[in-house]
Short mmCIF file of C-alpha atoms and ligand atoms in Angstrom, two decimals:
data_model
loop_
_atom_site.label_atom_id
_atom_site.label_comp_id
_atom_site.label_asym_id
_atom_site.label_seq_id
_atom_site.Cartn_x
_atom_site.Cartn_y
_atom_site.Cartn_z
CA UNK A 1070 -7.24 -9.36 -9.13
CA UNK A 1071 -4.14 -11.72 -8.76
CA UNK A 1072 -0.59 -11.72 -7.47
CA UNK A 1073 2.35 -13.93 -8.20
CA UNK A 1074 4.06 -15.50 -5.23
CA UNK A 1075 7.73 -15.48 -5.26
CA UNK A 1076 10.42 -16.40 -2.68
CA UNK A 1077 12.12 -13.39 -1.36
CA UNK A 1078 15.60 -14.22 -2.83
CA UNK A 1079 14.05 -14.27 -6.33
CA UNK A 1080 11.92 -11.22 -6.00
CA UNK A 1081 14.30 -8.78 -7.82
CA UNK A 1082 14.79 -11.13 -10.73
CA UNK A 1083 11.01 -11.81 -11.12
CA UNK A 1084 10.19 -8.21 -10.83
CA UNK A 1085 12.36 -7.52 -13.84
CA UNK A 1086 10.67 -10.35 -15.74
CA UNK A 1087 7.22 -8.88 -14.84
CA UNK A 1088 8.18 -5.54 -16.08
CA UNK A 1089 9.72 -6.84 -19.27
CA UNK A 1090 6.59 -8.64 -19.87
CA UNK A 1091 4.46 -5.61 -19.00
CA UNK A 1092 2.32 -7.43 -16.60
CA UNK A 1093 3.22 -5.68 -13.20
CA UNK A 1094 0.17 -3.94 -11.88
CA UNK A 1095 1.82 -0.54 -11.10
CA UNK A 1096 -1.33 0.81 -9.42
CA UNK A 1097 -1.16 -1.78 -6.67
CA UNK A 1098 1.43 -2.35 -3.93
CA UNK A 1099 3.45 -5.55 -3.63
CA UNK A 1100 2.89 -7.39 -0.34
CA UNK A 1101 5.54 -9.10 1.72
CA UNK A 1102 5.71 -11.76 4.57
CA UNK A 1103 8.75 -13.38 6.11
CA UNK A 1104 9.48 -15.68 3.13
CA UNK A 1105 7.67 -14.36 0.08
CA UNK A 1106 6.87 -11.35 -2.00
CA UNK A 1107 3.55 -11.01 -3.67
CA UNK A 1108 3.66 -9.00 -6.86
CA UNK A 1109 0.30 -7.74 -8.25
CA UNK A 1110 -0.15 -8.51 -11.81
CA UNK A 1111 -2.48 -7.39 -14.78
CA UNK A 1112 -2.34 -10.67 -16.91
CA UNK A 1113 -3.06 -14.03 -15.43
CA UNK A 1114 -2.63 -15.91 -18.72
CA UNK A 1115 0.72 -14.41 -19.45
CA UNK A 1116 1.92 -15.19 -15.79
CA UNK A 1117 0.83 -18.75 -16.33
CA UNK A 1118 2.97 -19.00 -19.35
CA UNK A 1119 5.85 -17.66 -17.42
CA UNK A 1120 5.40 -20.52 -15.00
CA UNK A 1121 4.72 -18.25 -12.01
CA UNK A 1122 2.80 -19.27 -8.98
CA UNK A 1123 -0.52 -17.27 -9.10
CA UNK A 1124 -2.74 -16.48 -6.22
CA UNK A 1125 -6.20 -14.77 -6.33
CA UNK A 1126 -5.26 -12.03 -3.87
CA UNK A 1127 -6.49 -8.34 -3.86
CA UNK A 1128 -3.23 -6.30 -3.38
CA UNK A 1129 -3.96 -2.90 -1.91
CA UNK A 1130 -3.89 0.28 -4.12
CA UNK A 1131 -0.94 2.49 -3.85
CA UNK A 1132 -1.08 5.52 -1.52
CA UNK A 1133 -3.13 8.53 -2.56
CA UNK A 1134 0.07 10.55 -3.58
CA UNK A 1135 -0.29 9.06 -6.97
CA UNK A 1136 -3.76 10.23 -7.17
CA UNK A 1137 -2.80 13.65 -5.92
CA UNK A 1138 -0.41 13.74 -8.95
CA UNK A 1139 -3.45 13.37 -11.12
CA UNK A 1140 -5.14 16.28 -9.44
CA UNK A 1141 -2.17 18.22 -10.53
CA UNK A 1142 -2.81 17.48 -13.92
CA UNK A 1143 -6.45 18.67 -13.66
CA UNK A 1144 -6.14 21.89 -11.57
CA UNK A 1145 -4.36 25.24 -11.93
CA UNK A 1146 -0.95 25.29 -9.94
CA UNK A 1147 -2.20 28.02 -7.61
CA UNK A 1148 -4.99 25.80 -6.45
CA UNK A 1149 -3.42 22.58 -6.27
CA UNK A 1150 -0.35 23.78 -4.46
CA UNK A 1151 -2.57 24.72 -1.64
CA UNK A 1152 -4.43 21.49 -1.25
CA UNK A 1153 -3.34 18.67 0.99
CA UNK A 1154 -3.76 14.95 0.54
CA UNK A 1155 -6.98 13.57 -0.80
CA UNK A 1156 -8.61 10.61 0.79
CA UNK A 1157 -11.64 8.67 -0.45
CA UNK A 1158 -13.98 6.93 1.97
CA UNK A 1159 -16.84 5.29 0.20
CA UNK A 1160 -18.33 8.18 -2.00
CA UNK A 1161 -16.86 10.91 0.27
CA UNK A 1162 -13.64 12.84 -0.74
CA UNK A 1163 -11.70 14.21 2.18
CA UNK A 1164 -9.27 17.14 1.43
CA UNK A 1165 -7.25 19.42 3.34
CA UNK A 1166 -7.78 22.98 2.07
CA UNK A 1167 -7.44 26.41 3.31
CA UNK A 1168 -10.73 28.35 4.25
CA UNK A 1169 -10.42 30.75 1.20
CA UNK A 1170 -10.29 27.99 -1.36
CA UNK A 1171 -13.94 27.07 -0.55
CA UNK A 1172 -14.74 29.48 -3.10
CA UNK A 1173 -13.09 27.25 -5.83
CA UNK A 1174 -14.71 24.14 -4.56
CA UNK A 1175 -16.88 23.71 -7.78
CA UNK A 1176 -13.67 23.67 -9.78
CA UNK A 1177 -12.00 21.31 -7.28
CA UNK A 1178 -15.09 19.00 -7.29
CA UNK A 1179 -15.02 18.71 -11.14
CA UNK A 1180 -11.39 17.66 -10.93
CA UNK A 1181 -12.23 15.08 -8.25
CA UNK A 1182 -15.02 13.71 -9.93
CA UNK A 1183 -12.92 13.21 -13.19
CA UNK A 1184 -10.79 10.84 -10.97
CA UNK A 1185 -13.47 9.43 -8.84
CA UNK A 1186 -16.89 9.57 -10.55
CA UNK A 1187 -18.51 7.92 -7.53
CA UNK A 1188 -17.83 10.93 -5.16
CA UNK A 1189 -21.03 12.52 -3.90
CA UNK A 1190 -19.60 14.63 -1.03
CA UNK A 1191 -16.54 16.69 -0.48
CA UNK A 1192 -15.30 17.38 3.08
CA UNK A 1193 -12.71 19.64 4.37
CA UNK A 1194 -10.42 18.01 6.81
CA UNK A 1195 -9.88 19.09 10.23
CA UNK A 1196 -8.18 17.50 13.23
CA UNK A 1197 -8.93 14.37 15.22
CA UNK A 1198 -10.64 15.26 18.60
CA UNK A 1199 -11.51 13.84 21.88
CA UNK A 1200 -11.51 10.34 23.36
CA UNK A 1201 -13.26 8.86 20.43
CA UNK A 1202 -10.64 10.37 17.98
CA UNK A 1203 -13.43 11.69 15.58
CA UNK A 1204 -12.02 13.92 12.93
CA UNK A 1205 -13.66 17.35 12.55
CA UNK A 1206 -14.96 17.55 8.89
CA UNK A 1207 -16.85 20.27 7.11
CA UNK A 1208 -18.94 19.25 4.16
CA UNK A 1209 -18.14 21.87 1.42
CA UNK A 1210 -19.69 20.38 -1.53
CA UNK A 1211 -22.47 17.81 -2.57
CA UNK A 1212 -24.95 16.00 -0.41
CA UNK A 1213 -24.77 17.08 3.37
CA UNK A 1214 -23.84 13.81 4.93
CA UNK A 1215 -20.79 12.03 6.28
CA UNK A 1216 -22.14 8.56 6.19
CA UNK A 1217 -21.05 6.10 3.62
CA UNK A 1218 -20.08 2.54 2.99
CA UNK A 1219 -16.44 1.95 2.14
CA UNK A 1220 -14.94 -0.91 0.44
CA UNK A 1221 -11.48 -2.26 1.47
CA UNK A 1222 -9.76 -5.56 1.31
CA UNK A 1223 -12.84 -7.36 0.08
CA UNK A 1224 -15.09 -6.17 2.93
CA UNK A 1225 -17.72 -3.44 3.35
CA UNK A 1226 -17.22 -0.87 6.01
CA UNK A 1227 -20.05 1.43 6.97
CA UNK A 1228 -18.91 4.58 8.74
CA UNK A 1229 -20.33 7.84 9.88
CA UNK A 1230 -17.32 10.09 9.78
CA UNK A 1231 -19.10 12.78 11.98
CA UNK A 1232 -19.29 10.26 14.87
CA UNK A 1233 -16.56 7.67 14.50
CA UNK A 1234 -12.87 7.27 13.64
CA UNK A 1235 -11.93 5.64 10.41
CA UNK A 1236 -8.65 5.88 8.46
CA UNK A 1237 -8.74 4.40 4.86
CA UNK A 1238 -4.83 4.93 4.67
CA UNK A 1239 -4.40 1.78 7.00
CA UNK A 1240 -5.78 -0.57 4.29
CA UNK A 1241 -2.30 -2.04 3.50
CA UNK A 1242 -1.45 -2.26 7.23
CA UNK A 1243 -4.68 -4.15 7.97
CA UNK A 1244 -3.83 -6.56 4.97
CA UNK A 1245 -0.25 -6.99 6.31
CA UNK A 1246 -1.63 -7.98 9.90
CA UNK A 1247 -4.25 -10.35 8.30
CA UNK A 1248 -1.58 -12.27 6.40
CA UNK A 1249 0.39 -12.72 9.67
CA UNK A 1250 -2.57 -14.49 11.37
CA UNK A 1251 -3.03 -18.11 11.25
CA UNK A 1252 -6.36 -20.07 11.14
CA UNK A 1253 -7.50 -21.16 14.62
CA UNK A 1254 -6.04 -18.06 16.50
CA UNK A 1255 -7.92 -16.28 19.27
CA UNK A 1256 -7.51 -12.64 18.85
CA UNK A 1257 -8.16 -9.64 20.86
CA UNK A 1258 -8.69 -6.18 19.30
CA UNK A 1259 -8.97 -3.35 21.78
CA UNK A 1260 -9.91 0.07 20.46
CA UNK A 1261 -11.76 -1.62 17.72
CA UNK A 1262 -13.70 1.28 16.27
CA UNK A 1263 -16.20 0.30 13.38
CA UNK A 1264 -14.16 -2.99 13.22
CA UNK A 1265 -11.87 -2.50 10.14
CA UNK A 1266 -9.22 -4.80 11.52
CA UNK A 1267 -11.46 -7.42 12.66
CA UNK A 1268 -13.49 -7.62 9.31
CA UNK A 1269 -10.38 -7.76 7.17
CA UNK A 1270 -8.67 -10.52 9.47
CA UNK A 1271 -12.00 -12.53 9.69
CA UNK A 1272 -12.47 -12.28 5.92
CA UNK A 1273 -9.17 -14.14 5.28
CA UNK A 1274 -8.70 -16.21 8.33
CA UNK A 1275 -10.90 -18.72 10.37
CA UNK A 1276 -10.36 -17.08 13.72
CA UNK A 1277 -12.11 -16.17 16.87
CA UNK A 1278 -11.95 -12.25 17.39
CA UNK A 1279 -12.99 -10.48 20.45
CA UNK A 1280 -13.26 -6.62 19.78
CA UNK A 1281 -13.62 -4.00 22.41
CA UNK A 1282 -14.75 -0.31 21.88
CA UNK A 1283 -16.24 2.41 23.93
CA UNK A 1284 -17.84 4.93 21.38
CA UNK A 1285 -21.44 3.73 21.26
CA UNK A 1286 -21.86 4.99 17.69
CA UNK A 1287 -18.76 2.89 16.48
CA UNK A 1288 -20.30 -0.03 18.30
CA UNK A 1289 -23.59 0.30 16.57
CA UNK A 1290 -21.97 0.51 13.26
CA UNK A 1291 -19.56 -2.30 14.25
CA UNK A 1292 -22.72 -4.66 14.71
CA UNK A 1293 -23.93 -3.45 11.37
CA UNK A 1294 -20.67 -4.20 9.63
CA UNK A 1295 -20.72 -7.74 11.04
CA UNK A 1296 -24.23 -8.23 9.62
CA UNK A 1297 -23.20 -6.41 6.19
CA UNK A 1298 -20.32 -8.92 5.65
CA UNK A 1299 -21.91 -11.93 7.26
CA UNK A 1300 -21.45 -14.05 4.01
CA UNK A 1301 -17.84 -12.92 3.52
CA UNK A 1302 -16.44 -13.75 6.77
CA UNK A 1303 -14.50 -17.00 7.60
CA UNK A 1304 -13.80 -15.98 11.23
CA UNK A 1305 -16.21 -14.97 14.02
CA UNK A 1306 -16.32 -11.56 15.74
CA UNK A 1307 -17.51 -10.92 19.13
CA UNK A 1308 -17.93 -7.18 19.94
CA UNK A 1309 -17.90 -5.91 23.56
CA UNK A 1310 -19.02 -2.34 24.39
CA UNK A 1311 -17.01 -0.88 27.15
CA UNK A 1312 -13.70 0.75 28.29
CA UNK A 1313 -10.58 -1.26 27.30
CA UNK A 1314 -9.03 -0.67 30.73
CA UNK A 1315 -11.89 -2.16 32.52
CA UNK A 1316 -13.22 -4.91 30.14
CA UNK A 1317 -9.70 -6.37 29.58
CA UNK A 1318 -9.22 -7.04 33.25
CA UNK A 1319 -12.09 -9.67 32.97
CA UNK A 1320 -10.79 -11.23 29.72
CA UNK A 1321 -8.34 -14.30 29.39
CA UNK A 1322 -5.25 -14.37 27.38
CA UNK A 1323 -5.32 -14.55 23.59
CA UNK A 1324 -2.97 -15.83 21.07
CA UNK A 1325 -2.64 -12.33 19.33
CA UNK A 1326 -3.53 -8.79 20.47
CA UNK A 1327 -3.84 -5.98 18.02
CA UNK A 1328 -3.96 -2.57 19.66
CA UNK A 1329 -4.71 0.48 17.32
CA UNK A 1330 -4.01 2.52 20.35
CA UNK A 1331 -5.67 6.02 20.32
CA UNK A 1332 -3.08 8.90 20.33
CA UNK A 1333 -2.05 9.97 23.72
CA UNK A 1334 -3.25 6.85 25.39
CA UNK A 1335 -0.69 4.38 27.01
CA UNK A 1336 -2.33 0.88 27.14
CA UNK A 1337 0.93 -1.03 26.63
CA UNK A 1338 0.84 -2.81 30.11
CA UNK A 1339 -2.75 -4.02 29.92
CA UNK A 1340 -2.76 -5.22 26.23
CA UNK A 1341 0.53 -6.92 26.58
CA UNK A 1342 -0.72 -8.79 29.70
CA UNK A 1343 -3.43 -10.29 27.45
CA UNK A 1344 -1.03 -11.41 24.61
CA UNK A 1345 0.26 -15.10 24.88
CA UNK A 1346 2.02 -15.26 21.55
CA UNK A 1347 1.88 -11.89 19.65
CA UNK A 1348 1.13 -8.18 20.19
CA UNK A 1349 0.90 -5.58 17.58
CA UNK A 1350 0.95 -2.17 19.42
CA UNK A 1351 0.56 1.07 17.45
CA UNK A 1352 1.79 4.50 18.75
CA UNK A 1353 3.14 7.74 17.59
CA UNK A 1354 6.83 8.22 18.01
CA UNK A 1355 9.37 10.81 17.10
CA UNK A 1356 12.25 9.39 14.93
CA UNK A 1357 14.77 9.96 17.63
CA UNK A 1358 12.81 8.00 20.12
CA UNK A 1359 12.16 4.72 18.38
CA UNK A 1360 14.89 2.90 20.24
CA UNK A 1361 13.55 4.27 23.64
CA UNK A 1362 10.03 3.00 22.59
CA UNK A 1363 11.38 -0.35 21.75
CA UNK A 1364 13.34 -0.57 25.01
CA UNK A 1365 10.09 0.50 26.87
CA UNK A 1366 8.32 -2.56 25.33
CA UNK A 1367 11.24 -4.99 26.09
CA UNK A 1368 11.17 -3.69 29.72
CA UNK A 1369 7.41 -4.16 30.08
CA UNK A 1370 7.79 -7.74 28.79
CA UNK A 1371 10.51 -8.29 31.33
CA UNK A 1372 8.31 -6.95 34.17
CA UNK A 1373 5.47 -9.15 32.99
CA UNK A 1374 7.90 -12.27 32.95
CA UNK A 1375 7.63 -12.52 29.17
CA UNK A 1376 10.76 -13.03 26.82
CA UNK A 1377 9.98 -10.95 23.80
CA UNK A 1378 11.50 -9.91 20.49
CA UNK A 1379 10.31 -6.40 19.45
CA UNK A 1380 10.38 -5.17 15.70
CA UNK A 1381 9.24 -1.50 15.42
CA UNK A 1382 7.85 -0.63 11.82
CA UNK A 1383 7.20 2.91 10.53
CA UNK A 1384 3.57 2.69 9.23
CA UNK A 1385 2.78 6.33 8.15
CA UNK A 1386 4.12 9.92 8.53
CA UNK A 1387 2.12 11.75 11.29
CA UNK A 1388 4.03 15.17 11.14
CA UNK A 1389 7.61 16.04 10.48
CA UNK A 1390 9.87 13.54 12.33
CA UNK A 1391 7.00 11.79 14.00
CA UNK A 1392 5.64 8.48 12.62
CA UNK A 1393 2.84 6.23 13.37
CA UNK A 1394 4.49 2.98 14.22
CA UNK A 1395 3.69 -0.64 14.93
CA UNK A 1396 5.69 -2.63 17.41
CA UNK A 1397 5.31 -6.20 16.34
CA UNK A 1398 6.12 -8.22 19.56
CA UNK A 1399 6.71 -11.83 19.54
CA UNK A 1400 6.50 -13.67 22.85
CA UNK A 1401 8.77 -16.72 23.32
CA UNK A 1402 6.77 -19.89 24.31
CA UNK A 1403 8.18 -21.84 27.17
CA UNK A 1404 6.82 -25.27 26.58
C1 SAM B 2937 -7.39 5.29 16.78
S1 SAM B 2937 -8.97 4.72 16.80
C2 SAM B 2937 -8.97 3.09 15.98
C3 SAM B 2937 -10.16 2.59 15.47
C4 SAM B 2937 -10.14 1.26 14.68
N1 SAM B 2937 -9.35 0.33 15.37
C5 SAM B 2937 -9.58 1.61 13.46
O1 SAM B 2937 -8.53 1.28 13.07
O2 SAM B 2937 -10.36 2.36 12.66
C6 SAM B 2937 -9.27 4.35 18.53
C7 SAM B 2937 -10.58 3.94 18.90
O3 SAM B 2937 -10.45 3.57 20.32
C8 SAM B 2937 -11.77 3.94 20.88
N2 SAM B 2937 -11.53 4.27 22.38
C9 SAM B 2937 -10.86 5.30 22.93
N3 SAM B 2937 -10.66 5.09 24.22
C10 SAM B 2937 -11.18 3.74 24.50
C11 SAM B 2937 -11.21 3.15 25.66
N4 SAM B 2937 -10.91 3.46 26.78
N5 SAM B 2937 -11.91 1.92 25.57
C12 SAM B 2937 -12.29 1.33 24.38
N6 SAM B 2937 -12.18 2.08 23.23
C13 SAM B 2937 -11.62 3.24 23.26
C14 SAM B 2937 -12.14 5.25 20.13
O4 SAM B 2937 -13.50 5.46 20.10
C15 SAM B 2937 -11.71 4.81 18.70
O5 SAM B 2937 -12.73 4.19 18.07
#
């Protein structure tokens, strides 16, 4: 897998060239940072001939919406119209479907298997529940298990979806954050789960990560995941089992804090207090409240004597008019 690195100003022009030469990889998403755009390509040799700068990066696949379109091609309209989005975690397919469609699960399984031959389990999606944000899932086809190993951004992530939180749709977001990180940083990840952020960042960057998680099952899988990826990681991960609101009080400041905050939890004050240069704070916000959310963060910075710039990014739709957002907070250094 490879991308071409293009200065932002030239992105449009190069995009046209890639399309004209039929080497743009449409199945993958372009990546961006402050200065460059990274377009995924299908043909390295051709890109070389075009004198483009090539990097061996694994750009994330496009969202499942495209895949859903393919299911449309494979199933009758009266079934497919009633299905929600499809997620693949390892060899488990997760699908939103009404109770009565369970009767048609064999037909649905055949369609899914055509798109994803590796699938061994189909689970019906419920809601996230409780403090540990575990999703309620019902196995409706295949092997009766919710444990699997998921591959993402070049790391292996072992999960048991009956016991821990995991969201494969955050793949692109984890990649985005990993690209913002600099070698040598000390990073804190509260609410770390089975360590997807920590693993992806440590895979790309030589950093020192401290991760904090309360769910004992997630902590157990977190340790397994560190071991599983031992040879792939440039950075180090130290995992602490405990409550963020207690553990963080005893920790020093870090260069960067990444807080994949559980829904309904307000951890802004404590996680900001541990951030020296950057904070990435996730929350769920109504579209009309985004400015209020931003102001709240600016005010919290002021209260903590920090001069900050805050940039709020919409990361995913949560429900109509409500988004999962990430506030990228940069703290001015007074040297
Ligand atoms: C939204 S999930 C994010 C997990 C992981 N970062 C990910 O992206 O997959 C929030 C995580 O915080 C954990 N959690 C909830 N309350 C906590 C607390 N007080 N202290 C530490 N972890 C907590 C949950 O068990 C869950 O794994």
